Amino acid sequence: MKTRDLLEEIKENIKDYDIKVLEEKVKKVDINPISKQVSAYNIENYKEIISLNIDEESEENIEISDKKIYSIKKEIAKFFDGCSPESEEIFKKFIESICLYLSLIARKPLHPVGMDFSNGKTVFKEEKNNKINYYCDIKEELKMRSNEYYTCKYCICKEVK
């Protein structure tokens, strides 16, 4: 599948999601800081997706493996089955779409830069020679712990060793 086609599929999948739900969530003062940060990141990416267009002839319109797209969708489904089976289908589709966008089109981390997972472990970026690299302190640890699902394998962040 071409990047442009995937973007159009993602747009179709998120168009009915009520983004106001997340916008209201981030305004609450009693919300968990991590949840607030992730929600704000999802809003930011939602807006990027809606406004983004990739021309047919653009060099960004590259071929993406259907197998990889399917694998990401399957992993996100396993994540929801294991962590949050009570989530509404429209929310699951929204998160799946955001993850596909971040992993395959935007090439950005699945979690926001600066998010504190625990004990100071975070997602951070370094710029070197006009190239941005993203890192995650907890990626390797989660890989060792996770036996049912591991969405981090689709995140562009590099492990910190």
mmCIF file of C-alpha atoms in Angstrom:
data_model
loop_
_atom_site.group_PDB
_atom_site.id
_atom_site.type_symbol
_atom_site.label_atom_id
_atom_site.label_comp_id
_atom_site.label_asym_id
_atom_site.label_seq_id
_atom_site.Cartn_x
_atom_site.Cartn_y
_atom_site.Cartn_z
ATOM 1 C CA MET A 1 0.000 0.000 0.000
ATOM 2 C CA LYS A 2 1.239 3.486 -0.779
ATOM 3 C CA THR A 3 1.678 6.043 2.016
ATOM 4 C CA ARG A 4 -0.991 8.244 0.450
ATOM 5 C CA ASP A 5 -3.529 5.395 0.483
ATOM 6 C CA LEU A 6 -2.729 4.537 4.090
ATOM 7 C CA LEU A 7 -3.172 8.181 5.080
ATOM 8 C CA GLU A 8 -6.591 8.263 3.398
ATOM 9 C CA GLU A 9 -7.576 5.038 5.194
ATOM 10 C CA ILE A 10 -6.448 6.533 8.511
ATOM 11 C CA LYS A 11 -8.426 9.720 7.861
ATOM 12 C CA GLU A 12 -11.510 7.648 7.075
ATOM 13 C CA ASN A 13 -11.064 5.644 10.287
ATOM 14 C CA ILE A 14 -10.760 8.692 12.559
ATOM 15 C CA LYS A 15 -13.260 11.053 10.945
ATOM 16 C CA ASP A 16 -16.122 9.944 13.208
ATOM 17 C CA TYR A 17 -14.088 10.027 16.416
ATOM 18 C CA ASP A 18 -15.235 12.878 18.657
ATOM 19 C CA ILE A 19 -11.920 14.610 19.371
ATOM 20 C CA LYS A 20 -13.727 16.881 21.827
ATOM 21 C CA VAL A 21 -13.714 13.954 24.268
ATOM 22 C CA LEU A 22 -9.912 14.122 24.447
ATOM 23 C CA GLU A 23 -9.886 17.920 24.389
ATOM 24 C CA GLU A 24 -12.150 17.963 27.451
ATOM 25 C CA LYS A 25 -10.023 15.297 29.130
ATOM 26 C CA VAL A 26 -6.836 17.384 28.926
ATOM 27 C CA LYS A 27 -8.614 20.376 30.499
ATOM 28 C CA LYS A 28 -9.380 18.444 33.691
ATOM 29 C CA VAL A 29 -7.152 19.263 36.655
ATOM 30 C CA ASP A 30 -7.649 15.932 38.410
ATOM 31 C CA ILE A 31 -6.431 13.797 35.508
ATOM 32 C CA ASN A 32 -3.367 11.567 35.718
ATOM 33 C CA PRO A 33 -0.425 13.557 34.220
ATOM 34 C CA ILE A 34 0.607 10.701 31.912
ATOM 35 C CA SER A 35 -2.931 10.300 30.611
ATOM 36 C CA LYS A 36 -3.128 14.057 30.073
ATOM 37 C CA GLN A 37 0.149 14.113 28.150
ATOM 38 C CA VAL A 38 -0.790 11.139 25.952
ATOM 39 C CA SER A 39 -4.215 12.643 25.241
ATOM 40 C CA ALA A 40 -2.636 15.961 24.224
ATOM 41 C CA TYR A 41 -0.224 14.073 21.944
ATOM 42 C CA ASN A 42 -3.116 12.180 20.354
ATOM 43 C CA ILE A 43 -4.959 15.466 19.734
ATOM 44 C CA GLU A 44 -1.837 16.942 18.128
ATOM 45 C CA ASN A 45 -1.453 13.916 15.856
ATOM 46 C CA TYR A 46 -5.163 13.854 15.003
ATOM 47 C CA LYS A 47 -4.911 17.451 13.792
ATOM 48 C CA GLU A 48 -1.754 16.648 11.803
ATOM 49 C CA ILE A 49 -3.472 13.717 10.111
ATOM 50 C CA ILE A 50 -6.568 15.709 9.186
ATOM 51 C CA SER A 51 -4.513 18.525 7.647
ATOM 52 C CA LEU A 52 -1.901 16.344 5.906
ATOM 53 C CA ASN A 53 -2.030 15.569 2.206
ATOM 54 C CA ILE A 54 0.424 13.437 0.299
ATOM 55 C CA ASP A 55 0.484 13.908 -3.458
ATOM 56 C CA GLU A 56 0.540 10.859 -5.691
ATOM 57 C CA GLU A 57 3.879 11.973 -7.165
ATOM 58 C CA SER A 58 5.435 12.973 -3.828
ATOM 59 C CA GLU A 59 8.634 11.242 -2.721
ATOM 60 C CA GLU A 60 6.836 10.673 0.606
ATOM 61 C CA ASN A 61 4.366 8.413 -1.215
ATOM 62 C CA ILE A 62 6.401 5.263 -0.740
ATOM 63 C CA GLU A 63 5.287 1.653 -0.694
ATOM 64 C CA ILE A 64 4.507 0.302 2.780
ATOM 65 C CA SER A 65 4.349 -3.420 3.377
ATOM 66 C CA ASP A 66 0.786 -4.663 3.812
ATOM 67 C CA LYS A 67 2.233 -7.280 6.149
ATOM 68 C CA LYS A 68 3.670 -4.566 8.404
ATOM 69 C CA ILE A 69 0.361 -2.665 8.450
ATOM 70 C CA TYR A 70 -1.480 -5.872 9.352
ATOM 71 C CA SER A 71 1.091 -6.704 12.065
ATOM 72 C CA ILE A 72 0.675 -3.306 13.711
ATOM 73 C CA LYS A 73 -3.125 -3.604 13.640
ATOM 74 C CA LYS A 74 -2.917 -7.094 15.134
ATOM 75 C CA GLU A 75 -0.528 -5.959 17.899
ATOM 76 C CA ILE A 76 -2.776 -3.011 18.819
ATOM 77 C CA ALA A 77 -5.757 -5.393 19.008
ATOM 78 C CA LYS A 78 -3.760 -7.673 21.357
ATOM 79 C CA PHE A 79 -2.849 -4.621 23.440
ATOM 80 C CA PHE A 80 -6.500 -3.660 23.879
ATOM 81 C CA ASP A 81 -7.520 -7.260 24.599
ATOM 82 C CA GLY A 82 -4.891 -7.414 27.344
ATOM 83 C CA CYS A 83 -5.045 -3.908 28.813
ATOM 84 C CA SER A 84 -8.380 -2.384 28.038
ATOM 85 C CA PRO A 85 -10.979 -4.769 26.607
ATOM 86 C CA GLU A 86 -13.740 -2.429 27.791
ATOM 87 C CA SER A 87 -12.634 0.362 25.415
ATOM 88 C CA GLU A 88 -15.145 1.377 22.776
ATOM 89 C CA GLU A 89 -14.484 0.186 19.229
ATOM 90 C CA ILE A 90 -14.320 3.741 17.890
ATOM 91 C CA PHE A 91 -11.558 4.554 20.422
ATOM 92 C CA LYS A 92 -9.655 1.372 19.538
ATOM 93 C CA LYS A 93 -9.815 2.294 15.843
ATOM 94 C CA PHE A 94 -8.677 5.837 16.682
ATOM 95 C CA ILE A 95 -5.615 4.604 18.614
ATOM 96 C CA GLU A 96 -4.803 2.018 15.944
ATOM 97 C CA SER A 97 -4.924 4.774 13.320
ATOM 98 C CA ILE A 98 -2.733 7.125 15.366
ATOM 99 C CA CYS A 99 -0.183 4.318 15.856
ATOM 100 C CA LEU A 100 -0.122 3.526 12.130
ATOM 101 C CA TYR A 101 0.367 7.203 11.359
ATOM 102 C CA LEU A 102 3.168 7.655 13.894
ATOM 103 C CA SER A 103 5.003 4.446 12.956
ATOM 104 C CA LEU A 104 4.694 4.466 9.195
ATOM 105 C CA ILE A 105 4.031 8.010 8.008
ATOM 106 C CA ALA A 106 5.198 10.612 10.541
ATOM 107 C CA ARG A 107 8.044 8.439 11.843
ATOM 108 C CA LYS A 108 7.551 9.761 15.369
ATOM 109 C CA PRO A 109 7.451 7.951 18.740
ATOM 110 C CA LEU A 110 4.267 6.234 19.883
ATOM 111 C CA HIS A 111 4.494 8.209 23.141
ATOM 112 C CA PRO A 112 5.200 11.924 23.471
ATOM 113 C CA VAL A 113 8.747 13.172 23.905
ATOM 114 C CA GLY A 114 9.290 13.964 27.582
ATOM 115 C CA MET A 115 6.708 11.524 28.894
ATOM 116 C CA ASP A 116 7.872 10.155 32.249
ATOM 117 C CA PHE A 117 7.050 6.438 32.395
ATOM 118 C CA SER A 118 8.471 5.919 35.886
ATOM 119 C CA ASN A 119 11.681 6.459 37.794
ATOM 120 C CA GLY A 120 12.741 9.118 35.298
ATOM 121 C CA LYS A 121 12.497 6.789 32.303
ATOM 122 C CA THR A 122 11.307 8.756 29.315
ATOM 123 C CA VAL A 123 11.129 9.283 25.573
ATOM 124 C CA PHE A 124 13.651 11.843 24.388
ATOM 125 C CA LYS A 125 15.171 13.110 21.173
ATOM 126 C CA GLU A 126 18.636 14.083 20.083
ATOM 127 C CA GLU A 127 19.519 16.063 17.011
ATOM 128 C CA LYS A 128 22.824 15.377 15.324
ATOM 129 C CA ASN A 129 23.915 16.575 11.878
ATOM 130 C CA ASN A 130 20.388 17.852 11.169
ATOM 131 C CA LYS A 131 18.954 14.387 11.866
ATOM 132 C CA ILE A 132 16.588 13.719 14.750
ATOM 133 C CA ASN A 133 16.841 10.423 16.601
ATOM 134 C CA TYR A 134 14.310 9.363 19.205
ATOM 135 C CA TYR A 135 15.158 7.193 22.208
ATOM 136 C CA CYS A 136 13.154 5.405 24.882
ATOM 137 C CA ASP A 137 14.637 4.428 28.243
ATOM 138 C CA ILE A 138 12.021 1.770 28.883
ATOM 139 C CA LYS A 139 11.735 0.063 25.478
ATOM 140 C CA GLU A 140 14.250 -2.694 26.233
ATOM 141 C CA GLU A 141 12.751 -3.307 29.685
ATOM 142 C CA LEU A 142 9.259 -3.649 28.232
ATOM 143 C CA LYS A 143 10.538 -6.043 25.572
ATOM 144 C CA MET A 144 11.877 -8.331 28.313
ATOM 145 C CA ARG A 145 8.675 -8.095 30.383
ATOM 146 C CA SER A 146 6.050 -8.353 27.694
ATOM 147 C CA ASN A 147 4.981 -11.793 26.602
ATOM 148 C CA GLU A 148 1.505 -11.206 25.172
ATOM 149 C CA TYR A 149 1.911 -7.993 23.214
ATOM 150 C CA TYR A 150 4.682 -5.540 22.526
ATOM 151 C CA THR A 151 3.589 -2.465 20.604
ATOM 152 C CA CYS A 152 6.981 -0.825 21.228
ATOM 153 C CA LYS A 153 8.509 -2.900 18.443
ATOM 154 C CA TYR A 154 6.704 -0.628 15.980
ATOM 155 C CA CYS A 155 7.902 2.569 17.638
ATOM 156 C CA ILE A 156 10.766 4.356 15.905
ATOM 157 C CA CYS A 157 12.504 5.060 19.213
ATOM 158 C CA LYS A 158 15.852 3.419 19.672
ATOM 159 C CA GLU A 159 16.598 1.504 22.848
ATOM 160 C CA VAL A 160 18.871 3.080 25.434
ATOM 161 C CA LYS A 161 21.435 0.556 26.577
#
